[in-house]
Amino acid sequence: MSNLIESLNWRYATKNFDSSKKLSDDQVNILAESLRLSASSFGLQPWKFIFVSNDDTKKELLAHSWHQQQVVDCSHQIVFCYNENFGEADVQRFLEDTAKTRGVDMESLAGYGDVMKGFISRMDSEQKAVWMKNQVYIALGSFLVSCAELKIDACPMEGIVQGEYDKVLGLKDGWKSVVACPVGFRAADDKYSDLAKVRFPMEEVVDIRK
Amino acid sequence: MSNLIESLNWRYATKNFDSSKKLSDDQVNILAESLRLSASSFGLQPWKFIFVSNDDTKKELLAHSWHQQQVVDCSHQIVFCYNENFGEADVQRFLEDTAKTRGVDMESLAGYGDVMKGFISRMDSEQKAVWMKNQVYIALGSFLVSCAELKIDACPMEGIVQGEYDKVLGLKDGWKSVVACPVGFRAADDKYSDLAKVRFPMEEVVDIRK
C-alpha cells in the first residue's frame, strides 16, 4: 500500500529488547530532532524529553515501571515531561524565539502574544496540566511513527509511577514525568514480534462520509 | 539528516488550503489505514475517526471551529472521537478480535482480559475519559507524522466546540469529538508555509543523559 503502512505494520509494542544492541549517536540525534519538531498547541512546546541510557538509572526506574523489563533491556528509556509552572514567562520566551528565528520585531507579535497569554491565563492549574499532557501525547504519537520509519523499536509505556520517576531523575522547577517509551532493537526471540497485529475492522474505527 | 527530518520540517500547521485540491481515494485509504494502525493503551483502540468532505457539513462545522477557514478549504476535515460508554464489553470485543486474528482460543486470553477489565473498572468516568483522550492524542500525533511522510498538509485543531461538533455529526451511543485535523494541500500563497519553523534550542527540550 505504501512504505508508511509497511512501517506501521512493522512496529509493535516491543516486549523483549536485545540488550546488546544500542542506538548509534546518529540515531539518538535524529530521534531528539524528531521530538523537537513535534507539533504542539500554538507551537508552545510545553515539554522536555529525557533520554536515559545509564544502566544504574534504568535499574532504578525499573522498580517504578511495574517491572517491565524493557526499561533495562532497551537502549534508551525516554521520559516525556511537562512543566507545571508553565505560564506567561514561557509564552514570552516563545515570542522572543519567534522574533529571533523569523527576524521580526516583538511589536509585530504582540497581538498573537496576547491571544496565547489569554488562553493560558484562562485555565486553572488542573486544566493547564491536562492541556500540557495532551501536547506530550501528541509528541508520543509522533515519536512512535518516527521510530517506525527509522526501524527503531519502541514500546509506549503509561505504566510508570510518575512521582517516583521524578525523584529518580531529580526533576525540579516544576518538571513532571507523564509517560515513557523505551527504544532500541527487538530481541530475535521476542515472540510478540511475529504475532498478527490486532486492529478492529476499518468500518468500526473509520467513518468516511460522502 | 534523514528523509524523516526533511518531512517533519516540511510540515506546518497549514493556514490556507487550496480548496481546489482534493485527496485521491488512495490517499484517503492510506490515511484511514494509518489511523487504524495507531498505537493505544493495551491496543484497545477506544476511538473513531470521522472523515468529512461534504461542503455543507464543513460549513456547519466552521461555525463551531472559531471560524478557522481551513475547515471548509481543506479536502477532508477529520474528527477524532472517543466513546464515553467504553467498558468491559469493548474489552471483550477486543479479546474476541484477538482470538480470531491470532487463531488462539479465548481461554488462553482470560488472564490478559482480566488485567484489562480490572484496569478499566478501577477508573471513574472522568479518569476513563482522560485515558481515552490521551489515546486519541497519540493517534493525532501519529497522524501528523504520517501526513508529513505522505506530503499531505494538515493542521491540528483543538479549537472546536466539541458538543456542537457532536450535534452536527449526529454522534450518538456515547461518541464524543475531542479534536480535529483538516487535511489537504497548502495554497500556493499561504505565507505561513515559508516562515522558518520556531522551535526551542535542542538543549532546552531534550536532555540526553550519559
mmCIF file with all atom_site columns, C-alpha atoms in Angstrom, chain B residues 64-146:
data_model
loop_
_atom_site.group_PDB
_atom_site.id
_atom_site.type_symbol
_atom_site.label_atom_id
_atom_site.label_alt_id
_atom_site.label_comp_id
_atom_site.label_asym_id
_atom_site.label_entity_id
_atom_site.label_seq_id
_atom_site.pdbx_PDB_ins_code
_atom_site.Cartn_x
_atom_site.Cartn_y
_atom_site.Cartn_z
_atom_site.occupancy
_atom_site.B_iso_or_equiv
_atom_site.pdbx_formal_charge
_atom_site.auth_seq_id
_atom_site.auth_comp_id
_atom_site.auth_asym_id
_atom_site.auth_atom_id
_atom_site.pdbx_PDB_model_num
ATOM 1  C CA . HIS B 1 64  ? -18.106 25.743  15.688 1.00 0.00 ? 64  HIS B CA 1
ATOM 2  C CA . SER B 1 65  ? -14.399 25.986  14.854 1.00 0.00 ? 65  SER B CA 1
ATOM 3  C CA . TRP B 1 66  ? -13.699 29.594  15.774 1.00 0.00 ? 66  TRP B CA 1
ATOM 4  C CA . HIS B 1 67  ? -14.175 30.318  12.071 1.00 0.00 ? 67  HIS B CA 1
ATOM 5  C CA . GLN B 1 68  ? -10.869 28.767  11.124 1.00 0.00 ? 68  GLN B CA 1
ATOM 6  C CA . GLN B 1 69  ? -11.221 28.785  7.348  1.00 0.00 ? 69  GLN B CA 1
ATOM 7  C CA . GLN B 1 70  ? -9.219  25.568  6.970  1.00 0.00 ? 70  GLN B CA 1
ATOM 8  C CA . VAL B 1 71  ? -12.345 23.625  7.963  1.00 0.00 ? 71  VAL B CA 1
ATOM 9  C CA . VAL B 1 72  ? -14.028 24.472  4.649  1.00 0.00 ? 72  VAL B CA 1
ATOM 10 C CA . ASP B 1 73  ? -10.989 24.893  2.388  1.00 0.00 ? 73  ASP B CA 1
ATOM 11 C CA . CYS B 1 74  ? -9.419  21.562  3.287  1.00 0.00 ? 74  CYS B CA 1
ATOM 12 C CA . SER B 1 75  ? -10.093 18.365  1.379  1.00 0.00 ? 75  SER B CA 1
ATOM 13 C CA . HIS B 1 76  ? -11.279 16.442  4.462  1.00 0.00 ? 76  HIS B CA 1
ATOM 14 C CA . GLN B 1 77  ? -11.949 17.586  7.990  1.00 0.00 ? 77  GLN B CA 1
ATOM 15 C CA . ILE B 1 78  ? -11.037 14.661  10.207 1.00 0.00 ? 78  ILE B CA 1
ATOM 16 C CA . VAL B 1 79  ? -12.675 14.477  13.619 1.00 0.00 ? 79  VAL B CA 1
ATOM 17 C CA . PHE B 1 80  ? -11.080 12.365  16.344 1.00 0.00 ? 80  PHE B CA 1
ATOM 18 C CA . CYS B 1 81  ? -13.613 10.834  18.774 1.00 0.00 ? 81  CYS B CA 1
ATOM 19 C CA . TYR B 1 82  ? -13.751 8.650   21.868 1.00 0.00 ? 82  TYR B CA 1
ATOM 20 C CA . ASN B 1 83  ? -16.653 6.752   23.373 1.00 0.00 ? 83  ASN B CA 1
ATOM 21 C CA . GLU B 1 84  ? -17.744 7.640   26.893 1.00 0.00 ? 84  GLU B CA 1
ATOM 22 C CA . ASN B 1 85  ? -19.519 4.279   27.214 1.00 0.00 ? 85  ASN B CA 1
ATOM 23 C CA . PHE B 1 86  ? -16.305 2.361   26.619 1.00 0.00 ? 86  PHE B CA 1
ATOM 24 C CA . GLY B 1 87  ? -16.164 -0.518  29.078 1.00 0.00 ? 87  GLY B CA 1
ATOM 25 C CA . GLU B 1 88  ? -15.886 -4.236  29.678 1.00 0.00 ? 88  GLU B CA 1
ATOM 26 C CA . ALA B 1 89  ? -17.974 -5.102  26.615 1.00 0.00 ? 89  ALA B CA 1
ATOM 27 C CA . ASP B 1 90  ? -15.376 -3.364  24.450 1.00 0.00 ? 90  ASP B CA 1
ATOM 28 C CA . VAL B 1 91  ? -12.562 -5.249  26.146 1.00 0.00 ? 91  VAL B CA 1
ATOM 29 C CA . GLN B 1 92  ? -14.488 -8.421  25.404 1.00 0.00 ? 92  GLN B CA 1
ATOM 30 C CA . ARG B 1 93  ? -14.895 -7.383  21.757 1.00 0.00 ? 93  ARG B CA 1
ATOM 31 C CA . PHE B 1 94  ? -11.130 -6.766  21.615 1.00 0.00 ? 94  PHE B CA 1
ATOM 32 C CA . LEU B 1 95  ? -10.399 -10.181 23.133 1.00 0.00 ? 95  LEU B CA 1
ATOM 33 C CA . GLU B 1 96  ? -12.649 -11.856 20.563 1.00 0.00 ? 96  GLU B CA 1
ATOM 34 C CA . ASP B 1 97  ? -10.916 -9.949  17.784 1.00 0.00 ? 97  ASP B CA 1
ATOM 35 C CA . THR B 1 98  ? -7.527  -11.017 19.201 1.00 0.00 ? 98  THR B CA 1
ATOM 36 C CA . ALA B 1 99  ? -8.573  -14.670 19.373 1.00 0.00 ? 99  ALA B CA 1
ATOM 37 C CA . LYS B 1 100 ? -9.845  -14.551 15.797 1.00 0.00 ? 100 LYS B CA 1
ATOM 38 C CA . THR B 1 101 ? -6.868  -12.629 14.369 1.00 0.00 ? 101 THR B CA 1
ATOM 39 C CA . ARG B 1 102 ? -4.258  -14.800 16.068 1.00 0.00 ? 102 ARG B CA 1
ATOM 40 C CA . GLY B 1 103 ? -6.085  -18.100 15.893 1.00 0.00 ? 103 GLY B CA 1
ATOM 41 C CA . VAL B 1 104 ? -5.968  -18.738 19.630 1.00 0.00 ? 104 VAL B CA 1
ATOM 42 C CA . ASP B 1 105 ? -8.789  -19.740 21.937 1.00 0.00 ? 105 ASP B CA 1
ATOM 43 C CA . MET B 1 106 ? -10.482 -17.293 24.291 1.00 0.00 ? 106 MET B CA 1
ATOM 44 C CA . GLU B 1 107 ? -9.387  -19.259 27.337 1.00 0.00 ? 107 GLU B CA 1
ATOM 45 C CA . SER B 1 108 ? -5.736  -18.522 26.649 1.00 0.00 ? 108 SER B CA 1
ATOM 46 C CA . LEU B 1 109 ? -6.549  -14.800 26.793 1.00 0.00 ? 109 LEU B CA 1
ATOM 47 C CA . ALA B 1 110 ? -8.561  -14.909 30.018 1.00 0.00 ? 110 ALA B CA 1
ATOM 48 C CA . GLY B 1 111 ? -5.755  -13.697 32.286 1.00 0.00 ? 111 GLY B CA 1
ATOM 49 C CA . TYR B 1 112 ? -4.874  -10.839 29.956 1.00 0.00 ? 112 TYR B CA 1
ATOM 50 C CA . GLY B 1 113 ? -8.576  -9.965  29.706 1.00 0.00 ? 113 GLY B CA 1
ATOM 51 C CA . ASP B 1 114 ? -8.880  -9.794  33.488 1.00 0.00 ? 114 ASP B CA 1
ATOM 52 C CA . VAL B 1 115 ? -5.934  -7.399  33.684 1.00 0.00 ? 115 VAL B CA 1
ATOM 53 C CA . MET B 1 116 ? -7.533  -5.078  31.131 1.00 0.00 ? 116 MET B CA 1
ATOM 54 C CA . LYS B 1 117 ? -11.008 -5.295  32.678 1.00 0.00 ? 117 LYS B CA 1
ATOM 55 C CA . GLY B 1 118 ? -9.525  -4.563  36.086 1.00 0.00 ? 118 GLY B CA 1
ATOM 56 C CA . PHE B 1 119 ? -7.674  -1.576  34.670 1.00 0.00 ? 119 PHE B CA 1
ATOM 57 C CA . ILE B 1 120 ? -10.851 -0.183  33.084 1.00 0.00 ? 120 ILE B CA 1
ATOM 58 C CA . SER B 1 121 ? -13.074 -0.825  36.084 1.00 0.00 ? 121 SER B CA 1
ATOM 59 C CA . ARG B 1 122 ? -10.724 0.902   38.532 1.00 0.00 ? 122 ARG B CA 1
ATOM 60 C CA . MET B 1 123 ? -11.199 4.239   36.721 1.00 0.00 ? 123 MET B CA 1
ATOM 61 C CA . ASP B 1 124 ? -14.157 6.512   37.391 1.00 0.00 ? 124 ASP B CA 1
ATOM 62 C CA . SER B 1 125 ? -15.846 8.011   34.338 1.00 0.00 ? 125 SER B CA 1
ATOM 63 C CA . GLU B 1 126 ? -13.711 11.142  34.419 1.00 0.00 ? 126 GLU B CA 1
ATOM 64 C CA . GLN B 1 127 ? -10.435 9.226   34.672 1.00 0.00 ? 127 GLN B CA 1
ATOM 65 C CA . LYS B 1 128 ? -11.590 6.965   31.872 1.00 0.00 ? 128 LYS B CA 1
ATOM 66 C CA . ALA B 1 129 ? -12.357 9.957   29.661 1.00 0.00 ? 129 ALA B CA 1
ATOM 67 C CA . VAL B 1 130 ? -8.870  11.365  30.298 1.00 0.00 ? 130 VAL B CA 1
ATOM 68 C CA . TRP B 1 131 ? -7.329  7.992   29.491 1.00 0.00 ? 131 TRP B CA 1
ATOM 69 C CA . MET B 1 132 ? -9.263  7.729   26.230 1.00 0.00 ? 132 MET B CA 1
ATOM 70 C CA . LYS B 1 133 ? -8.480  11.292  25.216 1.00 0.00 ? 133 LYS B CA 1
ATOM 71 C CA . ASN B 1 134 ? -4.797  10.531  25.789 1.00 0.00 ? 134 ASN B CA 1
ATOM 72 C CA . GLN B 1 135 ? -5.112  7.662   23.335 1.00 0.00 ? 135 GLN B CA 1
ATOM 73 C CA . VAL B 1 136 ? -6.835  9.951   20.834 1.00 0.00 ? 136 VAL B CA 1
ATOM 74 C CA . TYR B 1 137 ? -3.919  12.366  21.153 1.00 0.00 ? 137 TYR B CA 1
ATOM 75 C CA . ILE B 1 138 ? -1.485  9.530   20.404 1.00 0.00 ? 138 ILE B CA 1
ATOM 76 C CA . ALA B 1 139 ? -3.477  8.934   17.221 1.00 0.00 ? 139 ALA B CA 1
ATOM 77 C CA . LEU B 1 140 ? -3.367  12.646  16.405 1.00 0.00 ? 140 LEU B CA 1
ATOM 78 C CA . GLY B 1 141 ? 0.404   12.837  16.875 1.00 0.00 ? 141 GLY B CA 1
ATOM 79 C CA . SER B 1 142 ? 0.907   9.688   14.802 1.00 0.00 ? 142 SER B CA 1
ATOM 80 C CA . PHE B 1 143 ? -1.375  11.108  12.133 1.00 0.00 ? 143 PHE B CA 1
ATOM 81 C CA . LEU B 1 144 ? 0.624   14.325  11.795 1.00 0.00 ? 144 LEU B CA 1
ATOM 82 C CA . VAL B 1 145 ? 3.822   12.421  11.062 1.00 0.00 ? 145 VAL B CA 1
ATOM 83 C CA . SER B 1 146 ? 2.001   10.083  8.678  1.00 0.00 ? 146 SER B CA 1
#
